[in-house]
GROMACS .gro file of N, CA and C in nm:
model
  453
    1MET      N    1   0.753  -1.434   0.756
    1MET     CA    2   0.758  -1.554   0.839
    1MET      C    3   0.618  -1.614   0.847
    2SER      N    4   0.606  -1.742   0.821
    2SER     CA    5   0.475  -1.807   0.823
    2SER      C    6   0.439  -1.853   0.964
    3LYS      N    7   0.310  -1.854   0.989
    3LYS     CA    8   0.260  -1.898   1.119
    3LYS      C    9   0.253  -2.051   1.120
    4THR      N   10   0.304  -2.109   1.225
    4THR     CA   11   0.300  -2.253   1.241
    4THR      C   12   0.175  -2.291   1.319
    5THR      N   13   0.098  -2.386   1.267
    5THR     CA   14  -0.022  -2.431   1.336
    5THR      C   15   0.014  -2.538   1.438
    6VAL      N   16  -0.038  -2.521   1.558
    6VAL     CA   17  -0.026  -2.623   1.663
    6VAL      C   18  -0.159  -2.697   1.666
    7TRP      N   19  -0.152  -2.828   1.670
    7TRP     CA   20  -0.271  -2.913   1.665
    7TRP      C   21  -0.285  -2.997   1.792
    8LEU      N   22  -0.409  -3.025   1.828
    8LEU     CA   23  -0.438  -3.136   1.919
    8LEU      C   24  -0.465  -3.254   1.828
    9ALA      N   25  -0.383  -3.357   1.838
    9ALA     CA   26  -0.398  -3.477   1.754
    9ALA      C   27  -0.440  -3.593   1.843
   10CYS      N   28  -0.550  -3.659   1.807
   10CYS     CA   29  -0.604  -3.770   1.886
   10CYS      C   30  -0.603  -3.898   1.803
   11TYR      N   31  -0.551  -4.004   1.862
   11TYR     CA   32  -0.532  -4.132   1.794
   11TYR      C   33  -0.659  -4.217   1.800
   12LYS      N   34  -0.711  -4.251   1.680
   12LYS     CA   35  -0.831  -4.334   1.670
   12LYS      C   36  -0.802  -4.465   1.601
   13GLY      N   37  -0.679  -4.484   1.560
   13GLY     CA   38  -0.641  -4.603   1.484
   13GLY      C   39  -0.625  -4.726   1.571
   14ARG      N   40  -0.590  -4.831   1.508
   14ARG     CA   41  -0.558  -4.956   1.578
   14ARG      C   42  -0.410  -4.982   1.559
   15SER      N   43  -0.342  -5.010   1.666
   15SER     CA   44  -0.198  -5.029   1.663
   15SER      C   45  -0.159  -5.155   1.587
   16GLU      N   46  -0.048  -5.146   1.515
   16GLU     CA   47   0.008  -5.265   1.452
   16GLU      C   48   0.087  -5.347   1.554
   17HIS      N   49   0.115  -5.284   1.668
   17HIS     CA   50   0.188  -5.352   1.775
   17HIS      C   51   0.103  -5.464   1.833
   18ARG      N   52   0.166  -5.558   1.892
   18ARG     CA   53   0.098  -5.665   1.964
   18ARG      C   54   0.129  -5.651   2.112
   19GLY      N   55   0.057  -5.722   2.193
   19GLY     CA   56   0.087  -5.726   2.335
   19GLY      C   57   0.038  -5.604   2.410
   20ILE      N   58   0.123  -5.555   2.501
   20ILE     CA   59   0.083  -5.454   2.597
   20ILE      C   60   0.044  -5.321   2.532
   21ALA      N   61   0.110  -5.282   2.423
   21ALA     CA   62   0.078  -5.155   2.357
   21ALA      C   63  -0.064  -5.157   2.300
   22ARG      N   64  -0.098  -5.263   2.233
   22ARG     CA   65  -0.232  -5.275   2.176
   22ARG      C   66  -0.336  -5.286   2.288
   23PHE      N   67  -0.303  -5.360   2.393
   23PHE     CA   68  -0.392  -5.373   2.507
   23PHE      C   69  -0.416  -5.237   2.573
   24ALA      N   70  -0.311  -5.156   2.585
   24ALA     CA   71  -0.324  -5.023   2.646
   24ALA      C   72  -0.419  -4.935   2.565
   25ASP      N   73  -0.410  -4.942   2.432
   25ASP     CA   74  -0.504  -4.866   2.347
   25ASP      C   75  -0.648  -4.912   2.371
   26TRP      N   76  -0.668  -5.043   2.370
   26TRP     CA   77  -0.801  -5.099   2.391
   26TRP      C   78  -0.855  -5.060   2.528
   27LEU      N   79  -0.772  -5.074   2.631
   27LEU     CA   80  -0.815  -5.045   2.768
   27LEU      C   81  -0.854  -4.897   2.783
   28THR      N   82  -0.775  -4.809   2.725
   28THR     CA   83  -0.807  -4.666   2.733
   28THR      C   84  -0.942  -4.637   2.670
   29ARG      N   85  -0.966  -4.694   2.553
   29ARG     CA   86  -1.096  -4.672   2.487
   29ARG      C   87  -1.211  -4.730   2.570
   30LYS      N   88  -1.186  -4.846   2.627
   30LYS     CA   89  -1.291  -4.915   2.703
   30LYS      C   90  -1.328  -4.837   2.830
   31VAL      N   91  -1.227  -4.801   2.911
   31VAL     CA   92  -1.258  -4.736   3.039
   31VAL      C   93  -1.307  -4.593   3.022
   32THR      N   94  -1.270  -4.527   2.912
   32THR     CA   95  -1.316  -4.389   2.890
   32THR      C   96  -1.438  -4.382   2.799
   33ARG      N   97  -1.480  -4.497   2.746
   33ARG     CA   98  -1.595  -4.505   2.657
   33ARG      C   99  -1.585  -4.406   2.541
   34GLY      N  100  -1.467  -4.404   2.479
   34GLY     CA  101  -1.445  -4.314   2.367
   34GLY      C  102  -1.371  -4.382   2.254
   35ILE      N  103  -1.352  -4.310   2.145
   35ILE     CA  104  -1.284  -4.369   2.029
   35ILE      C  105  -1.134  -4.340   2.028
   36TYR      N  106  -1.088  -4.250   2.115
   36TYR     CA  107  -0.946  -4.212   2.115
   36TYR      C  108  -0.872  -4.278   2.231
   37SER      N  109  -0.750  -4.323   2.201
   37SER     CA  110  -0.670  -4.387   2.305
   37SER      C  111  -0.546  -4.306   2.341
   38HIS      N  112  -0.517  -4.200   2.267
   38HIS     CA  113  -0.395  -4.123   2.292
   38HIS      C  114  -0.411  -3.985   2.230
   39CYS      N  115  -0.338  -3.886   2.281
   39CYS     CA  116  -0.337  -3.753   2.219
   39CYS      C  117  -0.199  -3.689   2.229
   40GLU      N  118  -0.175  -3.596   2.139
   40GLU     CA  119  -0.046  -3.528   2.125
   40GLU      C  120  -0.070  -3.380   2.097
   41LEU      N  121   0.027  -3.297   2.130
   41LEU     CA  122   0.037  -3.163   2.075
   41LEU      C  123   0.128  -3.178   1.954
   42ALA      N  124   0.084  -3.135   1.837
   42ALA     CA  125   0.158  -3.162   1.713
   42ALA      C  126   0.179  -3.035   1.632
   43VAL      N  127   0.298  -3.027   1.571
   43VAL     CA  128   0.335  -2.915   1.486
   43VAL      C  129   0.389  -2.972   1.356
   44THR      N  130   0.342  -2.919   1.242
   44THR     CA  131   0.389  -2.968   1.112
   44THR      C  132   0.541  -2.959   1.104
   45HIS      N  133   0.603  -3.067   1.056
   45HIS     CA  134   0.749  -3.073   1.046
   45HIS      C  135   0.785  -3.140   0.914
   46ASP      N  136   0.852  -3.070   0.829
   46ASP     CA  137   0.906  -3.130   0.706
   46ASP      C  138   0.797  -3.193   0.618
   47GLY      N  139   0.688  -3.122   0.598
   47GLY     CA  140   0.585  -3.166   0.504
   47GLY      C  141   0.485  -3.266   0.555
   48HIS      N  142   0.521  -3.394   0.557
   48HIS     CA  143   0.424  -3.500   0.588
   48HIS      C  144   0.436  -3.556   0.729
   49GLU      N  145   0.526  -3.502   0.807
   49GLU     CA  146   0.543  -3.549   0.944
   49GLU      C  147   0.518  -3.435   1.042
   50TYR      N  148   0.506  -3.472   1.168
   50TYR     CA  149   0.479  -3.374   1.273
   50TYR      C  150   0.579  -3.392   1.386
   51LEU      N  151   0.612  -3.281   1.449
   51LEU     CA  152   0.687  -3.285   1.573
   51LEU      C  153   0.581  -3.292   1.682
   52CYS      N  154   0.579  -3.402   1.755
   52CYS     CA  155   0.473  -3.430   1.852
   52CYS      C  156   0.527  -3.429   1.994
   53TYR      N  157   0.449  -3.372   2.083
   53TYR     CA  158   0.483  -3.365   2.225
   53TYR      C  159   0.370  -3.428   2.304
   54SER      N  160   0.405  -3.515   2.397
   54SER     CA  161   0.303  -3.578   2.481
   54SER      C  162   0.371  -3.658   2.591
   55ALA      N  163   0.288  -3.722   2.672
   55ALA     CA  164   0.334  -3.825   2.765
   55ALA      C  165   0.287  -3.956   2.705
   56SER      N  166   0.381  -4.046   2.681
   56SER     CA  167   0.350  -4.168   2.608
   56SER      C  168   0.378  -4.292   2.691
   57PHE      N  169   0.281  -4.382   2.693
   57PHE     CA  170   0.301  -4.512   2.757
   57PHE      C  171   0.414  -4.588   2.688
   58ARG      N  172   0.412  -4.589   2.554
   58ARG     CA  173   0.513  -4.662   2.477
   58ARG      C  174   0.654  -4.609   2.501
   59ASP      N  175   0.665  -4.476   2.517
   59ASP     CA  176   0.796  -4.413   2.538
   59ASP      C  177   0.826  -4.387   2.685
   60ARG      N  178   0.739  -4.431   2.772
   60ARG     CA  179   0.756  -4.429   2.917
   60ARG      C  180   0.756  -4.291   2.982
   61GLY      N  181   0.697  -4.194   2.914
   61GLY     CA  182   0.688  -4.063   2.978
   61GLY      C  183   0.682  -3.949   2.877
   62VAL      N  184   0.707  -3.829   2.927
   62VAL     CA  185   0.701  -3.709   2.844
   62VAL      C  186   0.817  -3.710   2.745
   63ARG      N  187   0.784  -3.682   2.618
   63ARG     CA  188   0.885  -3.684   2.513
   63ARG      C  189   0.839  -3.603   2.393
   64GLY      N  190   0.935  -3.564   2.311
   64GLY     CA  191   0.909  -3.506   2.180
   64GLY      C  192   0.951  -3.608   2.077
   65LYS      N  193   0.878  -3.617   1.966
   65LYS     CA  194   0.904  -3.723   1.869
   65LYS      C  195   0.852  -3.680   1.732
   66ILE      N  196   0.928  -3.705   1.627
   66ILE     CA  197   0.882  -3.678   1.491
   66ILE      C  198   0.815  -3.804   1.438
   67MET      N  199   0.691  -3.787   1.388
   67MET     CA  200   0.618  -3.903   1.336
   67MET      C  201   0.508  -3.859   1.241
   68PRO      N  202   0.464  -3.949   1.154
   68PRO     CA  203   0.350  -3.918   1.067
   68PRO      C  204   0.220  -3.927   1.147
   69LEU      N  205   0.122  -3.851   1.107
   69LEU     CA  206  -0.011  -3.857   1.169
   69LEU      C  207  -0.115  -3.872   1.058
   70PRO      N  208  -0.123  -3.992   0.998
   70PRO     CA  209  -0.216  -4.010   0.886
   70PRO      C  210  -0.361  -3.989   0.929
   71ASP      N  211  -0.438  -3.925   0.840
   71ASP     CA  212  -0.578  -3.894   0.871
   71ASP      C  213  -0.661  -4.018   0.903
   72ALA      N  214  -0.624  -4.132   0.850
   72ALA     CA  215  -0.699  -4.255   0.877
   72ALA      C  216  -0.688  -4.298   1.023
   73LYS      N  217  -0.581  -4.253   1.092
   73LYS     CA  218  -0.559  -4.295   1.230
   73LYS      C  219  -0.565  -4.181   1.331
   74TRP      N  220  -0.559  -4.057   1.284
   74TRP     CA  221  -0.553  -3.942   1.374
   74TRP      C  222  -0.656  -3.837   1.333
   75ASP      N  223  -0.723  -3.778   1.432
   75ASP     CA  224  -0.806  -3.660   1.411
   75ASP      C  225  -0.729  -3.542   1.470
   76LYS      N  226  -0.727  -3.429   1.397
   76LYS     CA  227  -0.650  -3.313   1.440
   76LYS      C  228  -0.740  -3.190   1.447
   77LEU      N  229  -0.721  -3.112   1.554
   77LEU     CA  230  -0.792  -2.986   1.572
   77LEU      C  231  -0.689  -2.875   1.591
   78PRO      N  232  -0.705  -2.760   1.523
   78PRO     CA  233  -0.610  -2.650   1.542
   78PRO      C  234  -0.630  -2.585   1.679
   79LEU      N  235  -0.519  -2.543   1.738
   79LEU     CA  236  -0.521  -2.478   1.869
   79LEU      C  237  -0.476  -2.333   1.855
   80GLN      N  238  -0.521  -2.250   1.946
   80GLN     CA  239  -0.473  -2.111   1.955
   80GLN      C  240  -0.346  -2.113   2.039
   81ALA      N  241  -0.236  -2.154   1.978
   81ALA     CA  242  -0.110  -2.168   2.050
   81ALA      C  243   0.005  -2.148   1.951
   82THR      N  244   0.123  -2.121   2.006
   82THR     CA  245   0.241  -2.103   1.923
   82THR      C  246   0.344  -2.211   1.952
   83LEU      N  247   0.432  -2.233   1.857
   83LEU     CA  248   0.539  -2.330   1.877
   83LEU      C  249   0.626  -2.295   1.998
   84PRO      N  250   0.666  -2.168   2.018
   84PRO     CA  251   0.745  -2.137   2.139
   84PRO      C  252   0.672  -2.171   2.269
   85GLU      N  253   0.540  -2.154   2.272
   85GLU     CA  254   0.464  -2.191   2.392
   85GLU      C  255   0.469  -2.342   2.416
   86VAL      N  256   0.454  -2.420   2.309
   86VAL     CA  257   0.460  -2.566   2.321
   86VAL      C  258   0.599  -2.610   2.366
   87GLU      N  259   0.702  -2.552   2.306
   87GLU     CA  260   0.839  -2.590   2.341
   87GLU      C  261   0.872  -2.556   2.486
   88ALA      N  262   0.827  -2.440   2.534
   88ALA     CA  263   0.851  -2.401   2.674
   88ALA      C  264   0.778  -2.497   2.769
   89PHE      N  265   0.656  -2.532   2.736
   89PHE     CA  266   0.579  -2.627   2.818
   89PHE      C  267   0.648  -2.763   2.820
   90PHE      N  268   0.694  -2.808   2.704
   90PHE     CA  269   0.765  -2.935   2.695
   90PHE      C  270   0.890  -2.934   2.783
   91ARG      N  271   0.970  -2.829   2.775
   91ARG     CA  272   1.093  -2.822   2.856
   91ARG      C  273   1.061  -2.830   3.006
   92LYS      N  274   0.950  -2.772   3.045
   92LYS     CA  275   0.908  -2.774   3.186
   92LYS      C  276   0.880  -2.917   3.234
   93HIS      N  277   0.830  -3.002   3.145
   93HIS     CA  278   0.786  -3.136   3.185
   93HIS      C  279   0.871  -3.250   3.128
   94ASN      N  280   0.965  -3.219   3.041
   94ASN     CA  281   1.046  -3.322   2.977
   94ASN      C  282   1.111  -3.414   3.081
   95GLY      N  283   1.100  -3.543   3.058
   95GLY     CA  284   1.161  -3.640   3.147
   95GLY      C  285   1.068  -3.695   3.254
   96LYS      N  286   0.951  -3.635   3.273
   96LYS     CA  287   0.857  -3.692   3.370
   96LYS      C  288   0.810  -3.828   3.320
   97ARG      N  289   0.788  -3.918   3.411
   97ARG     CA  290   0.746  -4.054   3.379
   97ARG      C  291   0.598  -4.057   3.340
   98TYR      N  292   0.560  -4.167   3.275
   98TYR     CA  293   0.420  -4.186   3.237
   98TYR      C  294   0.339  -4.225   3.361
   99ASP      N  295   0.221  -4.168   3.376
   99ASP     CA  296   0.136  -4.192   3.492
   99ASP      C  297   0.025  -4.291   3.459
  100TRP      N  298   0.056  -4.419   3.472
  100TRP     CA  299  -0.043  -4.525   3.447
  100TRP      C  300  -0.159  -4.515   3.545
  101GLN      N  301  -0.126  -4.494   3.673
  101GLN     CA  302  -0.233  -4.485   3.773
  101GLN      C  303  -0.327  -4.369   3.742
  102GLY      N  304  -0.271  -4.258   3.700
  102GLY     CA  305  -0.353  -4.142   3.665
  102GLY      C  306  -0.439  -4.168   3.543
  103ALA      N  307  -0.381  -4.234   3.443
  103ALA     CA  308  -0.456  -4.266   3.321
  103ALA      C  309  -0.575  -4.356   3.355
  104LEU      N  310  -0.553  -4.454   3.439
  104LEU     CA  311  -0.663  -4.541   3.482
  104LEU      C  312  -0.754  -4.468   3.580
  105GLY      N  313  -0.699  -4.371   3.650
  105GLY     CA  314  -0.776  -4.295   3.748
  105GLY      C  315  -0.888  -4.213   3.688
  106ILE      N  316  -0.883  -4.189   3.556
  106ILE     CA  317  -0.994  -4.121   3.490
  106ILE      C  318  -1.122  -4.198   3.518
  107ALA      N  319  -1.113  -4.330   3.519
  107ALA     CA  320  -1.230  -4.413   3.545
  107ALA      C  321  -1.241  -4.453   3.692
  108LEU      N  322  -1.128  -4.455   3.762
  108LEU     CA  323  -1.126  -4.505   3.900
  108LEU      C  324  -1.118  -4.395   4.005
  109TYR      N  325  -1.130  -4.269   3.963
  109TYR     CA  326  -1.129  -4.154   4.054
  109TYR      C  327  -1.000  -4.143   4.134
  110ASN      N  328  -0.890  -4.166   4.068
  110ASN     CA  329  -0.758  -4.151   4.128
  110ASN      C  330  -0.721  -4.003   4.133
  111ARG      N  331  -0.626  -3.967   4.216
  111ARG     CA  332  -0.582  -3.829   4.230
  111ARG      C  333  -0.461  -3.799   4.143
  112GLU      N  334  -0.442  -3.671   4.117
  112GLU     CA  335  -0.331  -3.621   4.037
  112GLU      C  336  -0.197  -3.647   4.105
  113ARG      N  337  -0.095  -3.673   4.023
  113ARG     CA  338   0.043  -3.687   4.072
  113ARG      C  339   0.128  -3.584   3.999
  114LYS      N  340   0.195  -3.500   4.072
  114LYS     CA  341   0.273  -3.391   4.013
  114LYS      C  342   0.400  -3.440   3.943
  115ASP      N  343   0.451  -3.557   3.981
  115ASP     CA  344   0.579  -3.605   3.925
  115ASP      C  345   0.562  -3.692   3.801
  116LYS      N  346   0.439  -3.719   3.760
  116LYS     CA  347   0.411  -3.803   3.643
  116LYS      C  348   0.294  -3.743   3.565
  117LEU      N  349   0.287  -3.778   3.436
  117LEU     CA  350   0.178  -3.730   3.351
  117LEU      C  351   0.133  -3.840   3.257
  118PHE      N  352   0.007  -3.835   3.214
  118PHE     CA  353  -0.040  -3.918   3.103
  118PHE      C  354  -0.079  -3.823   2.990
  119CYS      N  355  -0.104  -3.877   2.872
  119CYS     CA  356  -0.113  -3.795   2.750
  119CYS      C  357  -0.216  -3.683   2.756
  120SER      N  358  -0.338  -3.715   2.789
  120SER     CA  359  -0.442  -3.611   2.788
  120SER      C  360  -0.424  -3.513   2.903
  121GLU      N  361  -0.365  -3.556   3.011
  121GLU     CA  362  -0.333  -3.464   3.120
  121GLU      C  363  -0.228  -3.363   3.073
  122PHE      N  364  -0.126  -3.411   3.002
  122PHE     CA  365  -0.022  -3.325   2.945
  122PHE      C  366  -0.085  -3.219   2.855
  123CYS      N  367  -0.171  -3.262   2.763
  123CYS     CA  368  -0.235  -3.170   2.668
  123CYS      C  369  -0.332  -3.075   2.738
  124ALA      N  370  -0.411  -3.126   2.831
  124ALA     CA  371  -0.507  -3.041   2.903
  124ALA      C  372  -0.435  -2.937   2.988
  125GLU      N  373  -0.325  -2.976   3.050
  125GLU     CA  374  -0.248  -2.880   3.129
  125GLU      C  375  -0.191  -2.771   3.038
  126PHE      N  376  -0.141  -2.809   2.922
  126PHE     CA  377  -0.093  -2.709   2.826
  126PHE      C  378  -0.203  -2.610   2.791
  127LEU      N  379  -0.324  -2.658   2.774
  127LEU     CA  380  -0.438  -2.573   2.738
  127LEU      C  381  -0.490  -2.489   2.855
  128GLY      N  382  -0.433  -2.510   2.974
  128GLY     CA  383  -0.472  -2.431   3.091
  128GLY      C  384  -0.600  -2.477   3.156
  129LEU      N  385  -0.639  -2.601   3.134
  129LEU     CA  386  -0.763  -2.653   3.192
  129LEU      C  387  -0.743  -2.689   3.339
  130ASN      N  388  -0.839  -2.654   3.422
  130ASN     CA  389  -0.835  -2.694   3.563
  130ASN      C  390  -0.848  -2.845   3.575
  131ASP      N  391  -0.787  -2.902   3.676
  131ASP     CA  392  -0.795  -3.047   3.701
  131ASP      C  393  -0.762  -3.125   3.574
  132SER      N  394  -0.648  -3.096   3.516
  132SER     CA  395  -0.608  -3.157   3.388
  132SER      C  396  -0.605  -3.310   3.394
  133TRP      N  397  -0.590  -3.366   3.511
  133TRP     CA  398  -0.585  -3.512   3.527
  133TRP      C  399  -0.721  -3.578   3.509
  134ARG      N  400  -0.827  -3.500   3.497
  134ARG     CA  401  -0.961  -3.556   3.481
  134ARG      C  402  -0.998  -3.586   3.336
  135TYR      N  403  -0.915  -3.545   3.240
  135TYR     CA  404  -0.951  -3.556   3.098
  135TYR      C  405  -0.894  -3.680   3.032
  136SER      N  406  -0.978  -3.748   2.957
  136SER     CA  407  -0.933  -3.857   2.870
  136SER      C  408  -0.909  -3.798   2.732
  137PRO      N  409  -0.843  -3.870   2.642
  137PRO     CA  410  -0.827  -3.819   2.505
  137PRO      C  411  -0.963  -3.787   2.439
  138SER      N  412  -1.063  -3.870   2.461
  138SER     CA  413  -1.195  -3.845   2.401
  138SER      C  414  -1.263  -3.722   2.462
  139HIS      N  415  -1.254  -3.706   2.594
  139HIS     CA  416  -1.311  -3.586   2.658
  139HIS      C  417  -1.244  -3.460   2.605
  140LEU      N  418  -1.112  -3.466   2.593
  140LEU     CA  419  -1.037  -3.350   2.547
  140LEU      C  420  -1.073  -3.314   2.404
  141TYR      N  421  -1.086  -3.415   2.318
  141TYR     CA  422  -1.125  -3.389   2.179
  141TYR      C  423  -1.264  -3.324   2.174
  142ALA      N  424  -1.357  -3.374   2.252
  142ALA     CA  425  -1.493  -3.318   2.253
  142ALA      C  426  -1.491  -3.172   2.299
  143LEU      N  427  -1.415  -3.143   2.403
  143LEU     CA  428  -1.408  -3.007   2.454
  143LEU      C  429  -1.345  -2.913   2.352
  144VAL      N  430  -1.230  -2.949   2.299
  144VAL     CA  431  -1.160  -2.862   2.204
  144VAL      C  432  -1.241  -2.845   2.075
  145SER      N  433  -1.307  -2.950   2.029
  145SER     CA  434  -1.388  -2.936   1.908
  145SER      C  435  -1.507  -2.843   1.932
  146SER      N  436  -1.558  -2.838   2.055
  146SER     CA  437  -1.668  -2.745   2.084
  146SER      C  438  -1.620  -2.600   2.082
  147TRP      N  439  -1.493  -2.576   2.112
  147TRP     CA  440  -1.437  -2.440   2.105
  147TRP      C  441  -1.437  -2.389   1.962
  148GLN      N  442  -1.427  -2.478   1.866
  148GLN     CA  443  -1.421  -2.438   1.725
  148GLN      C  444  -1.551  -2.371   1.682
  149TYR      N  445  -1.660  -2.395   1.754
  149TYR     CA  446  -1.791  -2.344   1.715
  149TYR      C  447  -1.844  -2.239   1.812
  150ASP      N  448  -1.763  -2.196   1.906
  150ASP     CA  449  -1.807  -2.097   2.007
  150ASP      C  450  -1.788  -1.953   1.958
  151HIS      N  451  -1.821  -1.925   1.836
  151HIS     CA  452  -1.800  -1.789   1.785
  151HIS      C  453  -1.931  -1.717   1.771
   0.00000   0.00000   0.00000
């Protein structure tokens, strides 16, 4: 049986969408002063696609979704995690709404809401980080990438 790699995938691309989706990407980058506007927990699925878990503004909350993660738009870091751990975490939070106030609260010092999640909060909570609501996608990428060199 082969080991499945779980990834932290961070979106650095520019959306082909117009309107609110593209604005949300821009706003996230602006208020967090980073290059990433979104993040996912991702597992390779069927060769060129990934099974991704996150809280998504576009999908209005916590969801699992199969999608491509091209290197031109996504940076990926391997995690010390298993697919069963990701699936159990997803089942615990599946259906929670997207937390816009929390996502903006990264810059505005808003408090955590237990009934809603935003993307980097979802990923940080999975990783067991304290105060998971304090992390932006860029902060999370910087932290996890530093773990790669802590040997």
